Coordinates of N, CA and C in Angstrom, one line a residue:
I1 N 70.8 100.4 202.2 CA 70.7 99.3 202.1 C 71.8 98.2 201.7
L2 N 72.8 97.5 201.4 CA 73.7 97.3 201.8 C 73.2 95.4 201.4
L3 N 73.6 95.1 200.6 CA 73.5 93.0 200.0 C 74.5 93.1 198.9
I4 N 75.8 92.3 199.9 CA 76.7 91.0 199.2 C 76.4 89.7 199.2
A5 N 76.9 88.9 197.5 CA 76.6 87.9 197.5 C 77.6 87.1 196.5
C6 N 77.8 86.5 197.7 CA 79.3 85.4 197.2 C 78.8 83.8 196.7
P7 N 77.8 83.6 195.5 CA 77.2 82.6 195.9 C 79.0 81.6 195.3
C8 N 80.0 82.3 194.8 CA 80.9 81.6 195.1 C 82.3 80.9 196.5
A9 N 82.1 81.8 196.6 CA 82.8 81.0 198.6 C 81.9 80.0 199.0
L10 N 80.5 80.4 198.8 CA 80.3 79.6 199.1 C 79.3 78.3 198.8
G11 N 80.0 78.3 197.6 CA 79.9 76.4 196.4 C 80.7 76.2 197.0
I12 N 82.4 76.9 197.6 CA 83.2 75.8 197.9 C 82.9 75.6 198.9
A13 N 82.9 76.8 199.3 CA 83.3 75.7 201.4 C 81.7 75.4 201.8
T14 N 80.9 75.2 201.3 CA 79.7 74.2 201.5 C 80.3 72.3 201.1
P15 N 80.5 72.2 200.3 CA 80.8 70.6 199.9 C 82.8 70.7 199.8
T16 N 83.9 71.8 200.8 CA 85.0 71.0 201.5 C 84.0 71.2 202.9
A17 N 83.1 71.7 203.5 CA 83.0 70.8 204.5 C 82.8 69.4 204.6
I18 N 82.1 70.0 204.2 CA 81.1 68.0 203.5 C 82.1 67.2 203.8
L19 N 82.7 67.1 203.4 CA 83.3 66.0 202.9 C 84.3 66.2 204.1
A20 N 85.4 67.3 204.5 CA 86.3 66.7 205.8 C 85.4 66.2 206.9
G21 N 84.3 66.5 207.2 CA 82.8 65.6 207.9 C 83.4 64.6 207.5
V22 N 83.2 63.7 206.6 CA 82.9 62.1 206.3 C 84.5 62.2 206.4
G23 N 85.0 62.6 206.2 CA 86.4 62.1 205.9 C 87.5 61.9 207.5
K24 N 86.8 62.5 208.4 CA 87.0 62.6 210.3 C 86.3 62.0 210.8
G25 N 85.8 61.4 209.9 CA 84.1 60.1 210.5 C 84.9 59.0 209.8
A26 N 85.4 59.3 209.4 CA 86.5 57.8 208.3 C 87.1 57.4 209.9
E27 N 88.3 58.6 209.8 CA 89.5 58.3 211.1 C 88.8 57.6 212.1
Y28 N 87.2 57.7 213.3 CA 87.2 57.1 214.1 C 86.0 56.4 213.5
G29 N 86.4 55.7 212.4 CA 85.5 54.3 211.6 C 84.1 55.0 211.0
V30 N 83.4 55.8 211.9 CA 81.7 56.0 211.0 C 82.1 55.9 209.8
L31 N 81.9 55.9 208.3 CA 81.5 55.7 207.2 C 80.9 55.8 206.0
L32 N 81.0 57.0 205.4 CA 79.5 57.7 205.8 C 79.8 57.7 203.6
R33 N 78.5 57.5 203.1 CA 79.0 57.5 201.6 C 78.8 58.5 200.9
G34 N 78.4 59.9 201.2 CA 78.9 60.8 201.1 C 77.6 61.3 201.9
G35 N 78.0 63.4 200.7 CA 77.8 64.1 200.9 C 76.2 63.4 201.8
E36 N 75.1 63.6 200.9 CA 73.6 64.0 201.1 C 73.7 62.8 201.8
Y37 N 73.9 61.8 202.7 CA 73.5 61.4 204.0 C 73.8 61.7 205.0
V38 N 74.6 62.5 205.3 CA 74.9 63.9 206.1 C 73.8 64.9 206.3
E39 N 73.3 65.6 205.3 CA 72.4 66.6 204.6 C 71.5 65.5 205.8
N40 N 71.0 64.7 205.2 CA 69.5 63.9 205.3 C 69.5 63.4 207.0
A41 N 70.9 63.2 207.1 CA 70.8 63.1 209.2 C 70.4 63.3 210.3
R42 N 69.7 65.2 209.2 CA 68.6 65.3 210.5 C 67.3 65.6 210.5
R43 N 67.4 64.2 208.6 CA 66.1 64.0 209.4 C 65.7 62.6 210.5
L44 N 66.8 62.0 210.8 CA 67.1 60.8 211.3 C 65.7 60.8 212.7
T45 N 64.8 59.7 213.0 CA 64.3 59.7 213.7 C 64.8 58.4 214.8
T46 N 65.4 56.7 214.2 CA 65.1 55.7 214.9 C 66.8 56.1 214.3
V47 N 67.4 55.6 215.8 CA 69.3 54.0 215.5 C 69.0 52.8 215.4
V48 N 68.9 52.1 214.6 CA 69.0 51.2 215.2 C 70.4 50.0 214.6
F49 N 70.5 49.0 215.6 CA 72.2 49.0 216.4 C 72.3 47.3 216.0
D50 N 73.2 47.0 215.4 CA 73.8 45.2 215.9 C 74.5 45.3 216.9
K51 N 74.1 44.3 217.6 CA 74.6 43.9 219.0 C 75.7 43.3 219.1
T52 N 76.2 42.5 218.9 CA 77.6 41.7 218.2 C 78.9 42.6 217.6
G53 N 79.4 42.7 218.7 CA 80.8 43.9 217.8 C 80.4 45.2 217.6
T54 N 78.5 45.6 218.3 CA 78.9 46.3 218.0 C 78.4 47.2 219.1
L55 N 77.4 46.8 220.1 CA 77.4 47.9 220.7 C 78.6 46.4 222.4
T56 N 78.3 45.3 222.1 CA 79.3 44.9 222.8 C 81.2 44.7 221.9
K57 N 82.1 43.6 222.6 CA 83.4 43.5 222.7 C 83.2 43.1 221.4
G58 N 82.4 42.1 221.2 CA 82.1 41.4 219.7 C 83.8 40.3 219.9
E59 N 84.3 40.2 221.2 CA 84.7 39.6 222.6 C 84.2 38.1 223.4
P60 N 83.4 37.4 222.7 CA 82.4 36.6 223.6 C 83.3 35.2 224.1
S61 N 83.5 34.8 225.5 CA 84.1 34.0 226.1 C 82.9 33.1 226.5
V62 N 84.0 31.6 226.4 CA 82.9 30.1 226.6 C 82.7 30.6 228.5
T63 N 82.0 30.2 229.2 CA 81.3 30.5 231.1 C 81.1 29.1 230.6
D64 N 80.4 28.7 230.0 CA 79.6 27.5 230.8 C 79.2 26.1 229.7
V65 N 79.9 25.5 230.0 CA 80.0 24.0 229.5 C 78.7 22.9 229.7
I66 N 76.9 22.9 230.2 CA 77.0 21.7 230.1 C 76.0 20.4 229.7
A67 N 76.5 18.9 229.3 CA 76.5 17.6 229.0 C 75.1 17.1 229.7
F68 N 74.6 16.5 229.1 CA 73.2 15.3 228.2 C 73.5 13.9 227.3
N69 N 72.4 13.2 228.3 CA 72.3 12.3 227.4 C 73.3 11.2 227.1
G70 N 74.4 11.0 228.9 CA 75.0 10.6 228.7 C 77.1 11.3 228.4
Y71 N 76.6 12.5 228.1 CA 77.8 13.0 226.9 C 78.8 13.7 228.1
K72 N 80.3 13.7 228.1 CA 81.3 14.3 229.3 C 81.3 16.1 227.9
E73 N 80.8 16.1 230.0 CA 82.0 18.5 229.0 C 82.8 18.3 227.9
N74 N 84.1 17.4 228.4 CA 85.2 17.5 227.0 C 83.9 17.2 226.6
E75 N 83.8 15.8 225.3 CA 83.0 15.6 224.3 C 82.1 16.3 223.9
V76 N 81.4 17.2 224.7 CA 81.0 18.5 224.3 C 81.6 19.9 223.6
L77 N 82.7 20.3 224.5 CA 83.3 21.2 223.0 C 84.0 20.6 222.3
E78 N 84.4 19.7 222.7 CA 85.5 18.2 221.1 C 84.5 19.5 219.9
F79 N 83.3 18.2 219.6 CA 82.2 18.7 219.0 C 82.2 20.0 218.5
A80 N 81.5 20.7 219.6 CA 81.1 22.1 219.0 C 82.6 22.9 218.3
A81 N 83.0 22.6 219.3 CA 85.3 23.3 218.9 C 85.3 22.4 217.0
V82 N 85.0 21.0 216.4 CA 84.6 20.9 215.8 C 83.9 21.7 214.7
A83 N 82.7 21.1 215.1 CA 82.0 22.2 214.4 C 81.8 23.5 213.8
E84 N 82.8 24.4 215.0 CA 82.7 25.6 215.2 C 84.0 26.5 213.8
K85 N 84.6 25.0 213.5 CA 85.6 25.3 213.0 C 86.6 25.9 211.9
G86 N 85.0 26.0 211.2 CA 85.3 26.8 209.6 C 84.0 27.5 209.3
S87 N 83.8 28.3 210.6 CA 83.6 29.5 211.4 C 83.9 30.4 211.9
E88 N 83.5 31.5 210.9 CA 84.3 33.0 211.1 C 83.5 33.5 212.8
H89 N 82.5 33.5 212.8 CA 81.3 34.3 213.9 C 82.2 34.5 215.3
P90 N 82.4 35.1 216.1 CA 83.0 35.8 217.2 C 82.7 34.6 218.1
L91 N 81.8 33.9 218.2 CA 81.2 32.9 218.9 C 81.8 31.3 218.6
A92 N 82.6 31.9 217.3 CA 82.6 29.8 216.7 C 84.0 30.6 217.5
E93 N 84.8 31.8 217.2 CA 86.3 32.1 218.0 C 86.3 31.5 219.8
A94 N 85.4 31.6 220.1 CA 85.0 31.5 221.7 C 84.8 30.3 222.1
V95 N 84.2 29.8 221.3 CA 84.7 28.9 221.2 C 86.3 27.3 221.2
I96 N 85.9 27.8 219.8 CA 87.9 26.9 220.0 C 88.6 27.3 220.2
K97 N 88.8 28.8 221.7 CA 89.4 29.2 221.8 C 89.3 28.1 223.6
A98 N 88.1 28.0 223.8 CA 88.4 27.6 224.8 C 88.0 25.9 225.4
A99 N 88.3 25.8 223.8 CA 88.7 23.9 223.4 C 90.3 24.5 224.0
K100 N 91.2 24.7 222.7 CA 92.5 24.9 223.2 C 92.8 25.2 224.7
R101 N 92.4 26.1 224.9 CA 92.7 26.4 226.4 C 92.1 25.2 227.5
D102 N 92.0 24.1 226.5 CA 91.7 23.0 228.2 C 93.0 21.4 226.8
G103 N 93.0 22.0 226.7 CA 94.6 21.3 225.3 C 93.5 19.5 224.7
L104 N 91.9 19.9 224.1 CA 91.4 19.4 223.5 C 91.7 19.6 221.6
N105 N 91.9 18.5 221.2 CA 92.0 18.3 220.0 C 90.9 18.6 218.4
I106 N 91.5 19.6 217.7 CA 90.2 19.8 216.8 C 90.6 19.6 215.7
P107 N 89.9 18.3 215.1 CA 90.7 17.6 214.4 C 88.9 18.7 212.8
D108 N 89.5 18.8 211.6 CA 88.5 19.0 210.5 C 86.9 18.3 210.4
A109 N 86.8 19.5 210.4 CA 85.4 18.5 210.1 C 85.0 17.7 209.2
E110 N 84.0 16.2 207.6 CA 84.5 16.6 206.9 C 83.8 17.3 205.8
S111 N 82.7 17.6 206.8 CA 81.8 18.7 205.6 C 81.4 20.3 206.9
F112 N 80.3 21.4 206.1 CA 80.7 22.4 207.7 C 79.1 22.9 206.6
E113 N 78.3 23.3 207.3 CA 78.0 24.0 206.4 C 77.2 25.0 207.7
A114 N 77.2 26.6 207.0 CA 76.5 28.0 207.9 C 74.8 28.2 208.1
I115 N 74.6 28.0 208.8 CA 73.0 28.2 208.7 C 72.6 29.5 209.5
P116 N 72.7 30.9 208.4 CA 72.1 31.8 208.9 C 71.1 32.1 209.7
G117 N 71.2 33.1 211.4 CA 70.4 33.4 211.8 C 70.3 31.9 213.1
H118 N 70.9 31.1 212.3 CA 70.9 29.3 213.5 C 71.9 29.0 213.9
G119 N 72.8 28.2 213.2 CA 73.4 28.1 213.3 C 75.0 28.0 212.8
V120 N 75.0 26.0 212.8 CA 75.5 25.6 212.0 C 76.0 24.5 212.1
K121 N 76.2 23.4 211.1 CA 75.8 22.1 210.4 C 77.5 21.3 210.5
A122 N 77.6 20.5 210.7 CA 78.6 19.7 210.2 C 78.5 18.0 210.5
S123 N 79.3 17.2 209.6 CA 79.4 16.5 209.9 C 81.2 15.8 209.9
F124 N 81.1 14.3 211.4 CA 82.3 14.7 212.0 C 82.9 13.3 212.6
R125 N 83.3 12.4 212.2 CA 83.6 10.5 212.1 C 82.3 10.0 211.9
G126 N 81.3 10.5 210.9 CA 79.6 9.5 211.4 C 79.1 10.0 211.3
H127 N 79.5 11.1 212.7 CA 78.5 11.7 213.1 C 77.5 12.9 212.5
V128 N 76.5 13.0 212.4 CA 75.5 14.5 212.2 C 75.6 16.1 213.6
I129 N 76.6 16.7 213.6 CA 76.6 17.8 214.6 C 75.9 18.5 214.4
H130 N 74.5 19.6 214.7 CA 74.4 21.1 215.2 C 74.3 20.9 215.9
L131 N 75.0 22.5 215.5 CA 75.2 23.1 216.8 C 74.5 25.1 216.4
G132 N 73.3 25.7 217.6 CA 72.5 26.6 217.3 C 71.4 27.1 218.2
N133 N 71.1 27.5 217.6 CA 70.0 28.1 218.2 C 68.3 27.2 218.7
Q134 N 67.4 27.4 219.1 CA 66.2 26.4 219.8 C 65.5 27.1 218.0
S135 N 66.1 27.6 217.3 CA 64.9 27.7 216.0 C 65.4 26.5 215.3
L136 N 66.9 26.7 215.1 CA 67.8 25.0 214.4 C 67.5 23.7 214.9
M137 N 67.3 23.7 216.3 CA 66.2 22.4 216.9 C 65.2 22.3 215.9
K138 N 65.2 23.0 216.3 CA 63.2 22.9 216.0 C 62.8 22.6 214.5
K139 N 63.9 23.5 213.2 CA 63.8 23.4 212.0 C 64.4 22.2 211.6
N140 N 65.2 21.2 212.7 CA 66.0 20.3 212.1 C 65.3 19.0 213.3
E141 N 63.9 19.2 213.5 CA 62.7 18.3 214.7 C 63.8 17.7 215.3
I142 N 64.6 18.4 215.9 CA 65.5 17.7 217.2 C 65.2 18.5 218.9
P143 N 64.5 17.3 218.9 CA 63.3 17.7 220.3 C 63.8 18.5 221.7
I144 N 64.3 19.6 222.7 CA 64.1 19.6 223.8 C 63.6 19.0 224.7
E145 N 63.6 18.3 225.7 CA 63.6 18.4 226.5 C 63.7 17.7 227.7
G146 N 63.7 18.0 229.1 CA 63.6 17.6 230.3 C 64.3 18.8 230.9
S147 N 65.4 18.9 231.4 CA 66.1 20.1 232.1 C 66.8 21.1 232.0
I148 N 66.3 20.6 230.1 CA 67.9 21.6 229.2 C 67.1 22.4 229.0
E149 N 65.5 23.1 228.5 CA 65.0 24.4 228.6 C 65.1 24.9 229.8
P150 N 65.0 24.8 231.3 CA 65.6 25.5 232.8 C 67.0 26.3 232.5
N151 N 67.5 24.2 232.1 CA 69.6 25.9 232.1 C 69.5 26.5 230.5
L152 N 69.0 26.5 230.3 CA 68.4 27.8 228.8 C 68.4 28.8 229.0
T153 N 67.1 29.4 230.3 CA 66.2 29.8 230.4 C 67.7 30.6 231.5
I154 N 67.7 29.9 232.0 CA 68.8 31.1 234.0 C 69.3 31.2 232.5
L155 N 70.9 31.6 232.3 CA 71.3 30.7 230.8 C 71.7 32.2 230.5
E156 N 69.8 32.7 229.2 CA 70.3 33.4 229.4 C 69.6 34.3 230.1
E157 N 69.2 34.7 230.9 CA 68.2 35.9 231.6 C 69.5 36.0 232.1
R158 N 71.2 35.5 231.7 CA 72.0 36.4 232.7 C 72.6 37.3 231.7
G159 N 71.9 37.3 230.6 CA 73.1 38.2 229.5 C 74.1 36.8 229.3
K160 N 73.9 35.2 228.9 CA 75.2 34.5 228.1 C 74.1 34.1 226.8
T161 N 75.3 33.8 225.6 CA 74.4 33.2 224.6 C 74.3 31.9 224.3
A162 N 73.3 30.9 224.9 CA 73.2 29.7 224.7 C 73.6 28.8 223.2
M163 N 74.2 27.8 223.0 CA 73.9 27.4 222.0 C 74.3 25.9 222.6
L164 N 73.0 25.4 221.2 CA 72.3 24.2 222.4 C 73.0 23.0 220.6
L165 N 73.7 21.8 221.4 CA 74.7 21.0 220.7 C 73.9 19.6 220.7
A166 N 73.8 19.9 219.1 CA 73.4 17.8 219.3 C 73.5 17.2 217.8
V167 N 74.1 15.9 218.2 CA 75.1 14.9 217.3 C 73.5 14.0 217.3
D168 N 74.5 13.2 216.0 CA 72.8 12.5 215.7 C 71.0 12.4 216.4
G169 N 70.8 13.4 216.1 CA 69.3 14.0 216.3 C 69.3 14.2 218.0
E170 N 70.5 14.2 218.6 CA 69.4 13.9 220.1 C 70.9 14.9 221.1
I171 N 70.1 15.8 221.6 CA 70.9 17.0 222.9 C 71.9 16.3 222.9
A172 N 73.5 17.4 222.9 CA 74.0 16.5 224.1 C 75.0 17.4 224.3
G173 N 74.8 18.2 224.8 CA 74.5 19.5 225.6 C 74.5 21.0 225.6
I174 N 74.3 21.5 226.3 CA 74.7 23.5 225.9 C 75.6 24.0 226.5
V175 N 76.5 25.4 225.2 CA 78.0 25.6 225.0 C 77.2 27.0 225.2
A176 N 77.6 28.2 226.5 CA 77.3 29.4 226.2 C 78.3 29.7 227.0
A177 N 78.5 31.2 226.0 CA 79.2 32.7 226.0 C 79.0 33.8 226.3
M178 N 80.1 34.5 227.2 CA 79.5 36.3 227.2 C 80.4 36.9 226.4
D179 N 79.8 38.3 226.3 CA 79.9 39.4 225.6 C 79.5 40.1 226.3
T180 N 81.0 41.4 226.7 CA 80.6 43.0 227.3 C 80.2 43.4 226.5
P181 N 79.3 44.7 226.7 CA 79.1 46.1 226.5 C 81.0 46.6 226.1
K182 N 80.8 47.1 225.1 CA 81.8 48.2 225.0 C 81.3 49.7 225.9
D183 N 82.6 49.7 226.5 CA 83.2 51.3 227.6 C 82.2 52.3 227.0
N184 N 82.0 52.3 225.8 CA 81.7 54.1 225.8 C 79.9 53.4 225.1
A185 N 79.9 52.6 225.4 CA 77.9 51.8 224.4 C 77.1 52.7 225.3
S186 N 76.9 52.8 226.4 CA 75.6 53.1 227.4 C 75.8 54.7 227.2
E187 N 76.9 55.9 226.8 CA 77.5 57.1 226.9 C 76.3 57.8 225.7
A188 N 77.3 56.8 224.5 CA 76.3 57.1 222.8 C 74.5 56.8 223.5
I189 N 74.9 55.3 223.5 CA 73.2 55.6 223.4 C 72.2 57.4 225.0
E190 N 72.9 56.9 225.6 CA 72.5 58.0 227.0 C 72.0 59.6 225.4
Q191 N 73.6 59.0 224.7 CA 73.1 61.1 223.9 C 72.4 61.0 222.8
L192 N 72.1 59.6 221.9 CA 71.3 59.6 220.9 C 69.6 59.9 221.8
R193 N 69.5 59.1 222.9 CA 68.1 60.1 223.4 C 68.4 60.8 223.8
N194 N 68.8 61.5 224.1 CA 68.9 63.0 224.6 C 68.7 63.9 224.2
M195 N 68.7 63.6 222.3 CA 69.3 64.2 220.6 C 67.6 64.0 220.2
G196 N 66.9 62.9 221.2 CA 65.4 63.1 220.8 C 65.1 62.1 219.7
L197 N 66.6 60.8 220.3 CA 66.4 59.1 219.2 C 66.1 58.9 219.4
E198 N 65.2 57.4 218.4 CA 64.4 56.2 219.8 C 66.5 54.9 218.7
V199 N 66.1 54.4 220.0 CA 67.4 53.3 220.2 C 66.5 52.1 220.3
V200 N 67.2 51.6 219.1 CA 66.9 49.3 219.0 C 68.1 49.0 219.0
M201 N 67.6 47.8 219.4 CA 69.0 47.0 219.3 C 68.0 45.6 218.4
L202 N 69.3 44.8 217.5 CA 68.7 44.7 216.3 C 69.3 43.4 216.7
T203 N 69.1 41.5 216.7 CA 70.4 40.7 216.9 C 69.6 39.4 216.1
G204 N 70.3 38.5 216.5 CA 70.0 37.0 215.6 C 69.9 36.5 217.3
D205 N 70.3 37.9 218.4 CA 70.8 36.6 219.5 C 68.9 36.6 219.7
N206 N 68.9 35.4 221.0 CA 67.6 34.9 221.4 C 67.1 36.3 223.0
E207 N 66.0 35.9 222.4 CA 65.7 37.3 223.0 C 65.4 37.9 224.6
R208 N 66.5 36.8 225.7 CA 65.9 36.8 227.0 C 67.7 37.0 227.1
T209 N 68.3 36.8 226.5 CA 69.9 37.1 225.9 C 70.0 38.2 225.8
A210 N 69.6 39.3 224.6 CA 69.2 40.9 224.2 C 68.4 41.0 224.6
K211 N 67.4 41.1 225.8 CA 67.3 41.8 226.5 C 67.8 42.6 228.4
A212 N 69.3 41.4 228.0 CA 69.7 41.1 229.8 C 70.8 41.9 228.7
I213 N 71.3 42.0 227.9 CA 72.7 43.4 227.3 C 71.8 44.6 227.3
A214 N 70.5 44.7 226.5 CA 69.9 46.1 226.8 C 69.6 46.7 227.7
K215 N 69.3 45.9 228.4 CA 68.8 46.6 229.5 C 70.6 47.5 230.6
Q216 N 71.7 46.4 230.8 CA 72.7 46.8 230.7 C 72.7 48.6 229.8
L217 N 73.0 48.4 228.4 CA 72.9 50.4 228.2 C 71.8 50.9 227.8
G218 N 70.8 50.7 228.9 CA 69.4 51.3 228.6 C 68.4 51.7 227.6
I219 N 69.3 50.3 226.6 CA 68.4 50.6 225.6 C 66.8 49.5 225.7
G220 N 65.3 50.5 225.6 CA 64.1 49.3 225.9 C 63.6 48.8 224.3
A221 N 63.9 49.0 223.3 CA 63.4 48.3 222.1 C 64.3 47.3 221.3
V222 N 63.9 45.9 221.1 CA 64.5 45.0 221.6 C 63.8 44.0 220.2
I223 N 65.2 44.2 219.7 CA 64.4 42.9 218.1 C 64.8 41.5 218.3
A224 N 64.8 40.1 218.8 CA 66.1 39.2 218.5 C 65.5 38.4 217.9
N225 N 66.5 36.9 217.6 CA 66.1 35.9 216.8 C 65.4 36.2 216.0

């Protein structure tokens, strides 16, 4: 019987391999806080992804501007751009780009407030502007009436993120933007599912848009809003 014990080599090789793996992951944008988390990964059952900028490219562009209650489309886009000028969200960048593309002037708002999970609020030339989702409108008791809801439904079912614009407590229009899935997102999700992991998409976006994107990626579990 031959017994061989080499604890020193094992003690050196294991942490070295783990640190090399952590370093290699960082090169690909996968950040691991340490070896403990690499070892714990084998016990994972579920992977939860954010949508914008993670599963999608994070480069949305404005596709639709719809005006209501006597406003013109360029006025809707201008108010939206003014409200979004102080925001760093990808959707804000899309609105600003669209306004500049149409040659609109985008002055600074007098005040700006980001409302996480809902949208933004700004004041401009004596007007109060709200731009965001339906929850933001309900929170501020701004009614969504007439043809507004059907337009929202159509846009969202097409996978677009529809932002409601309200000026002085009245819906002025809808600005819709669309983001596209990353080229390798579907492949990555399929690989995770083949490993026996459940994949979930968690997003602040509305449910219809979230489900439309999830369907493209092959994700069955979606938590939206």
